[in-house]
Protein backbone atom coordinates (compact mmCIF):
# COMPACT_ATOMS: atom_id res chain seq x y z
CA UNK A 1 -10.57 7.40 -21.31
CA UNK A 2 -11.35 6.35 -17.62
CA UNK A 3 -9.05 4.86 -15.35
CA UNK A 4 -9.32 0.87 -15.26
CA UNK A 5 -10.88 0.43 -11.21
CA UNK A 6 -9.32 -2.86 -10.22
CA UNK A 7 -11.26 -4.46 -7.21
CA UNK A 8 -10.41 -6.99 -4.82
CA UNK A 9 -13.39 -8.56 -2.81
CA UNK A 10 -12.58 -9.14 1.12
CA UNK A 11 -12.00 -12.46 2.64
CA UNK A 12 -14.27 -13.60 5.34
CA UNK A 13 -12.98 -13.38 8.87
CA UNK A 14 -12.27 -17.09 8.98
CA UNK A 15 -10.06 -17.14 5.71
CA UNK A 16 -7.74 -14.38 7.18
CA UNK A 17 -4.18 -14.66 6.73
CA UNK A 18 -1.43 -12.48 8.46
CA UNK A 19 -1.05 -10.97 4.86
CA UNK A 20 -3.98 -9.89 4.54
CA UNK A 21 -4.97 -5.97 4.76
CA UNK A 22 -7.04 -5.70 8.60
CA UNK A 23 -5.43 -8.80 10.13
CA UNK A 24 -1.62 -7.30 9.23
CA UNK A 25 -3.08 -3.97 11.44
CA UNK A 26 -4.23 -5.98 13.89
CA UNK A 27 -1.24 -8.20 14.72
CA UNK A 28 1.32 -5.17 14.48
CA UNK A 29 -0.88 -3.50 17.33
CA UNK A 30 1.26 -5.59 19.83
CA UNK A 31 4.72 -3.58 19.84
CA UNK A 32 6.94 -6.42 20.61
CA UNK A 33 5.78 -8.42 17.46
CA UNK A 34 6.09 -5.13 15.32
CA UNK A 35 9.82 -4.16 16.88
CA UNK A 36 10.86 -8.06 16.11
CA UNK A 37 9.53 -7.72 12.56
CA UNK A 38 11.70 -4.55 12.33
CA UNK A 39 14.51 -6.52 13.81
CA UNK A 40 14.28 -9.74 11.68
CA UNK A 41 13.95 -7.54 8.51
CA UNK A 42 15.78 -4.45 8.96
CA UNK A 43 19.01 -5.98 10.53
CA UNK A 44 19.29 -3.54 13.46
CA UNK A 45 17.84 -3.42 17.16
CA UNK A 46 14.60 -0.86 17.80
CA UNK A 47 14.93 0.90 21.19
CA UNK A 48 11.82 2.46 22.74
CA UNK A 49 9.18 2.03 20.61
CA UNK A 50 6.27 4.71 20.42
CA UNK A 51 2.85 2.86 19.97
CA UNK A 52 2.68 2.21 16.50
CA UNK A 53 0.22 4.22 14.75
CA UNK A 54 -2.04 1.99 12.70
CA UNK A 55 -2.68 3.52 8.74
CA UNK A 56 -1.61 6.76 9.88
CA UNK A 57 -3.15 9.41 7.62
CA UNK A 58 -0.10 12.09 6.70
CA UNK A 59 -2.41 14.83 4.69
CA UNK A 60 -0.09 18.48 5.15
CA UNK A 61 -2.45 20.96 3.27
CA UNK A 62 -5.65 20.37 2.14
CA UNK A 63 -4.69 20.48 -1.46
CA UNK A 64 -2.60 17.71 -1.46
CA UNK A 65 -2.59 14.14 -1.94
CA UNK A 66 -2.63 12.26 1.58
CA UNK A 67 -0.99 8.94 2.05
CA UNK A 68 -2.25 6.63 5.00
CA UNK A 69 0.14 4.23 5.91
CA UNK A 70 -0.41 0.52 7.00
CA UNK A 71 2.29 0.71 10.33
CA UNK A 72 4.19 4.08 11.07
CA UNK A 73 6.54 3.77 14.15
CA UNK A 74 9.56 5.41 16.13
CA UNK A 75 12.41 4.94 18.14
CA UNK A 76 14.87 7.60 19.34
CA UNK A 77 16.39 8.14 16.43
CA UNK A 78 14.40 6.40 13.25
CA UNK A 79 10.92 6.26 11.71
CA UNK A 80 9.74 3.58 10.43
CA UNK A 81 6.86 3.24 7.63
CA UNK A 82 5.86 -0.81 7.51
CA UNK A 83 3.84 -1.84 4.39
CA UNK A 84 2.09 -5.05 3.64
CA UNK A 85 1.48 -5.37 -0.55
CA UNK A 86 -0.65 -8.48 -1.26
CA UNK A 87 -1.29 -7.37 -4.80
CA UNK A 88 0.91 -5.78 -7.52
CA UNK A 89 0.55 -1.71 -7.38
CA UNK A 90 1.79 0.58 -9.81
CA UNK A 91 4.52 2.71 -9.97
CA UNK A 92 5.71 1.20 -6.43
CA UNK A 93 8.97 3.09 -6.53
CA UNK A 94 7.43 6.29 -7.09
CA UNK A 95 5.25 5.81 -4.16
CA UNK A 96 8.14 4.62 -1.88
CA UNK A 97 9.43 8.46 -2.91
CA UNK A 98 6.04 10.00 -1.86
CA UNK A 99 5.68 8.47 1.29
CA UNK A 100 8.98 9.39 2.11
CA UNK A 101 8.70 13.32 1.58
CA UNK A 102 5.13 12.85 3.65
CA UNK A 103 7.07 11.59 6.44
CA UNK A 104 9.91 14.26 5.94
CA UNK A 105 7.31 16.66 5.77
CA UNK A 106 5.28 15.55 8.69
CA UNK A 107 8.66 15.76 10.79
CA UNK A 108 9.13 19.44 9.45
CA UNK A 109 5.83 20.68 10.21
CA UNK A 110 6.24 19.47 13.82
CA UNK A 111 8.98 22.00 14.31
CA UNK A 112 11.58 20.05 13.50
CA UNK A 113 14.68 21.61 11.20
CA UNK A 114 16.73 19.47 8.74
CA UNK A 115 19.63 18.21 10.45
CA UNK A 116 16.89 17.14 13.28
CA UNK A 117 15.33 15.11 10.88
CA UNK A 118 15.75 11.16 12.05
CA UNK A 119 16.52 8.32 10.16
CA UNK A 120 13.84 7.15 7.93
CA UNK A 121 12.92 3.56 6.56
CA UNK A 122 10.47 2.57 4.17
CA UNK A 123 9.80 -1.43 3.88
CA UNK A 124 7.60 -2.92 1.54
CA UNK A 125 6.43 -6.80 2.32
CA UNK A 126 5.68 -7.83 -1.10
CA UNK A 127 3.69 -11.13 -1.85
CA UNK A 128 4.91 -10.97 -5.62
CA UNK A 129 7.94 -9.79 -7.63
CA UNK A 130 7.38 -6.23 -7.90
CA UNK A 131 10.80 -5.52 -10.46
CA UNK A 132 10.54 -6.82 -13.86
CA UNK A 133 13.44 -7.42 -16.23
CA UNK A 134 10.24 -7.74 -19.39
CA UNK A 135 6.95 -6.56 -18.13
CA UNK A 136 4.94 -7.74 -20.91
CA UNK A 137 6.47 -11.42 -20.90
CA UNK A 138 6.53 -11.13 -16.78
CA UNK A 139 10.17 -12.19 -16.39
CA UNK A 140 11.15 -10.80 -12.95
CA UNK A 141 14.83 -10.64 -11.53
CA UNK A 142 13.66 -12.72 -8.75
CA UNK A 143 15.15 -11.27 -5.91
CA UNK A 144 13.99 -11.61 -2.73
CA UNK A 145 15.29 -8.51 -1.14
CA UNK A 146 15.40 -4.70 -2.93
CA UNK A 147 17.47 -2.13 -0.78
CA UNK A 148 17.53 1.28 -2.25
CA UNK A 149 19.50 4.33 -1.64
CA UNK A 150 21.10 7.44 -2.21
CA UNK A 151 24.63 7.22 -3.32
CA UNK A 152 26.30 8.92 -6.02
CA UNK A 153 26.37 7.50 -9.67
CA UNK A 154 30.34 8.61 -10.29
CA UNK A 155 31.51 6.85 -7.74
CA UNK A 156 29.54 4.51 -5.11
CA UNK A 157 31.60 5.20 -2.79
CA UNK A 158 30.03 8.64 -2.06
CA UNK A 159 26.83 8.56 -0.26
CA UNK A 160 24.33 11.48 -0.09
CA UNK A 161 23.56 10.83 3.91
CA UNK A 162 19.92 11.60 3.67
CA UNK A 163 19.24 8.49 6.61
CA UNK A 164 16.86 7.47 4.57
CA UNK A 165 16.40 3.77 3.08
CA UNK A 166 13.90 2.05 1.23
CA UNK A 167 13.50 -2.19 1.36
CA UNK A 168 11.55 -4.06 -0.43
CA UNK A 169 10.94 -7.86 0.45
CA UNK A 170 9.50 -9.86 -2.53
CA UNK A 171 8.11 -13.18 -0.38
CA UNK A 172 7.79 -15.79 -3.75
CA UNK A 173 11.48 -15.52 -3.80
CA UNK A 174 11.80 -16.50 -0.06
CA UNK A 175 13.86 -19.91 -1.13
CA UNK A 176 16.79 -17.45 -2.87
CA UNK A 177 16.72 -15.92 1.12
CA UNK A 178 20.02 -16.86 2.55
CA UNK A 179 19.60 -15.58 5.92
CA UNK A 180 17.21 -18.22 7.70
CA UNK A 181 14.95 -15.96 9.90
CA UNK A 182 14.10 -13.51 6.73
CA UNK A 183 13.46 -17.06 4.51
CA UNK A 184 10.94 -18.32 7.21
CA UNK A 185 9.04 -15.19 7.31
CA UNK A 186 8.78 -14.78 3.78
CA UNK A 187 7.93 -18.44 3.39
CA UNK A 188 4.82 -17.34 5.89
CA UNK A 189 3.97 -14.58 4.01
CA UNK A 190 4.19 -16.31 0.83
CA UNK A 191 2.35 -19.66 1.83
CA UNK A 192 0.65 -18.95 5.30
CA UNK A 193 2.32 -21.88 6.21
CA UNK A 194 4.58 -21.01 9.85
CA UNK A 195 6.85 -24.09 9.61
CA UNK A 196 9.67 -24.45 12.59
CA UNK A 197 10.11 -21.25 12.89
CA UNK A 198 9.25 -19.39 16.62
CA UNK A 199 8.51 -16.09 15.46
CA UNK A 200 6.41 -17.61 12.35
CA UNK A 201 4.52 -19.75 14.68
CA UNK A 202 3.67 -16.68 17.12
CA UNK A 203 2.51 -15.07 14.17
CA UNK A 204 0.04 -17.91 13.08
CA UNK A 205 -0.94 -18.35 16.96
CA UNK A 206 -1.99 -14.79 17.16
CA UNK A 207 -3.79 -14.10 14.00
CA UNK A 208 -6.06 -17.06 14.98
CA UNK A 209 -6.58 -15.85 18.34
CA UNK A 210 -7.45 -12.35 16.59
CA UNK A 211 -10.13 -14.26 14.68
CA UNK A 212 -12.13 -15.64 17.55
CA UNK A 213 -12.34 -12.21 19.01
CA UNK A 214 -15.66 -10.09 18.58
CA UNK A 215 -14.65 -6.44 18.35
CA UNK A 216 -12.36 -7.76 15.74
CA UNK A 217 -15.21 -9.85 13.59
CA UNK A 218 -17.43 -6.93 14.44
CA UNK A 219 -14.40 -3.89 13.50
CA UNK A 220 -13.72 -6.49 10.22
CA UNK A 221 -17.43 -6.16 8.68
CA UNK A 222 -17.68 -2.06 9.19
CA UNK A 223 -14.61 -2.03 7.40
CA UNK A 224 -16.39 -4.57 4.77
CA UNK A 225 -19.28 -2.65 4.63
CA UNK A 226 -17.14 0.84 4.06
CA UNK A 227 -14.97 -0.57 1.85
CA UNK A 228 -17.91 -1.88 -0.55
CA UNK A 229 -19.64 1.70 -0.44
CA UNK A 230 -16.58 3.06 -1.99
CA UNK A 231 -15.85 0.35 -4.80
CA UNK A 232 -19.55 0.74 -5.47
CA UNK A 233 -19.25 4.50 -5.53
CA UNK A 234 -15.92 4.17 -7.84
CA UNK A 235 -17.72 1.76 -10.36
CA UNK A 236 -20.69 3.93 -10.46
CA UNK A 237 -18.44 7.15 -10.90
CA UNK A 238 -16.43 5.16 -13.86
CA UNK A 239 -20.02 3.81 -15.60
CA UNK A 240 -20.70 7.62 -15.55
CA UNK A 241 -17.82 9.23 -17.15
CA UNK A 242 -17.49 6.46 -19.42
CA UNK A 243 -21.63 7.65 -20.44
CA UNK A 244 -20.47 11.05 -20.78
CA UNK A 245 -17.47 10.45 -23.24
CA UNK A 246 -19.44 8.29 -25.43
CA UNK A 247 -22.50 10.66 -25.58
CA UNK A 248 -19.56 13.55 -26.38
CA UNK A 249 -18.40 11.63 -29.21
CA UNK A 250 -21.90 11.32 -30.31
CA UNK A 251 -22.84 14.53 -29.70
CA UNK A 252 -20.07 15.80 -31.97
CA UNK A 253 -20.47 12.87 -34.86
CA UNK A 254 -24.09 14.21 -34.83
CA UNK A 255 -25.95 11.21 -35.67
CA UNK A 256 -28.43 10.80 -32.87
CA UNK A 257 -30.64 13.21 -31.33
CA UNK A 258 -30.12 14.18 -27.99
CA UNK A 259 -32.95 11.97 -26.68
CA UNK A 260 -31.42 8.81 -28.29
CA UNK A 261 -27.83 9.64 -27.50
CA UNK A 262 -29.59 10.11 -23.30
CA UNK A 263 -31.20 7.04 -23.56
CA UNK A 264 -28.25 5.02 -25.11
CA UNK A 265 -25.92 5.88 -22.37
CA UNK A 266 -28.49 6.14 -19.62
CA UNK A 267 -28.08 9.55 -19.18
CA UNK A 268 -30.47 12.50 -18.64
CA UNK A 269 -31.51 14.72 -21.14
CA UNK A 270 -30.35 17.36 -19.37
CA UNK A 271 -26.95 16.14 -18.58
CA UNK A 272 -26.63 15.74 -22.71
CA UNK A 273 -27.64 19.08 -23.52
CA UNK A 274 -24.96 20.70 -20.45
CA UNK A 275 -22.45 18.38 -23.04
CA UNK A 276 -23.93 19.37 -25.83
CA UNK A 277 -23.75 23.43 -25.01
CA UNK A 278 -20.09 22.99 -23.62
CA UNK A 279 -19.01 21.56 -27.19
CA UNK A 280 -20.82 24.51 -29.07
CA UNK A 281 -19.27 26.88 -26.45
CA UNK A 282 -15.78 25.39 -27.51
CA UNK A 283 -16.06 25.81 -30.84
């Protein structure tokens, strides 16, 4: 059975919000907006802050799956991997783990031995709940902050000092947000609306400013354009190999002849007889 290929069509420029995958980049370009996010959501102050590198592409050996990351920044002592998630994705905590051993990895393979290794954080931005107490009736435990990490299950008072932390923001539970600063922001992320708040409002003052710029509007529909040719490319792949697993079962129930069963599924008669001599070569 083929994999389900969800697709999300792209906002025009004008209908932008910070949230949204381009414009997020875009504003975290300027580092003292990025080290202030850190601040407000991470609860500690950033020091010298390398340039943050925008959907960094982590990729170690050729046969492995790559992760590209939305904002991927350093201090002196701490990495930090800044992700925006305007729709659900699945298996979110066992992608949190994955990025995490690409970053560990990417540290290693710049010379780096394990007790060099810095501090690492992973935060997730989430527009919805991403923990569910039932799934299928969508009860969430509402939350609006996740913080994950290693500490021992016989007693929590052991931790496993790995320096590495994972926190995940759900923004629809931004009214459950005691501390004030984190509650604004999510109530931004969650509404687009800034409210009183002087960080929110530099936020909404900037991504409008981003809008009116060209290179942006121009940089905005290449990315478009790119990202269509691959959702096309992934529904055409999916039409296909869902054509070749019905002409297989076809093939095998032997009803058709291979000209019918190639003209059904708007195949080629050649592609049905390669199916056809790989089930007789099974056999």
């Amino acid at each position: 059975m083929t994999d389900k290929i969800t697709i999300y069509d792209k906002k025009p420029v004008d209908k932008l919000t910070f949230a949204d995958d381009g414009m997020f980049q875009e504003v975290m370009r300027n580092p003292e907006i990025c080290a202030e996010l850190i601040e407000r959501l991470l609860h500690f102050k950033v020091g010298h802050v390398e340039y943050p590198e925008l959907e960094k592409a982590i990729k170690p050996f050729y046969t492995t799956k790559g992760v590209r990351l939305d904002v991927y920044l350093k201090d002196e002592d701490k990495i930090i991997d800044v992700e925006l998630q305007c729709y659900p994705q699945e298996a979110l905590g066992k992608r949190t783990r994955y990025y995490q051993s690409m970053i560990d990895m990417d540290s290693l393979m710049k010379g780096q031995d394990y007790p060099e290794l810095k501090e690492s954080y992973i935060l997730f931005i989430c527009k919805q709940d991403p923990f569910f107490i039932d799934e299928e009736k969508k009860i969430t435990y509402g939350l609006p902050c996740y913080t994950f990490q290693n500490i021992c299950k016989e007693n929590a008072q052991v931790n496993l000092n790995d320096k590495s932390l994972t926190v995940i923001y759900n923004a629809s539970a931004y009214e459950s947000e005691k501390d004030e600063k984190i509650k604004a922001f999510l109530h931004f992320i969650s509404t687009n609306e800034p409210g009183k708040d002087d960080f929110t409002n530099r936020l909404s003052k900037l991504v409008e400013k981003i809008k009116d710029n060209e290179k942006f509007r121009s940089d905005y529909a290449a990315m478009n354009l790119h990202d269509r040719d691959i959702q096309r490319a992934a529904r055409r792949e999916g039409k296909e190999e869902g054509a070749i697993e019905a002409a297989t079962n076809l093939l095998k129930m032997k009803l058709l002849t291979v000209e019918q069963i190639a003209q059904a599924q708007g195949l080629t008669v050649e592609k049905v007889l390669e199916l056809k001599a790989q089930i007789e070569a099974g056999k």
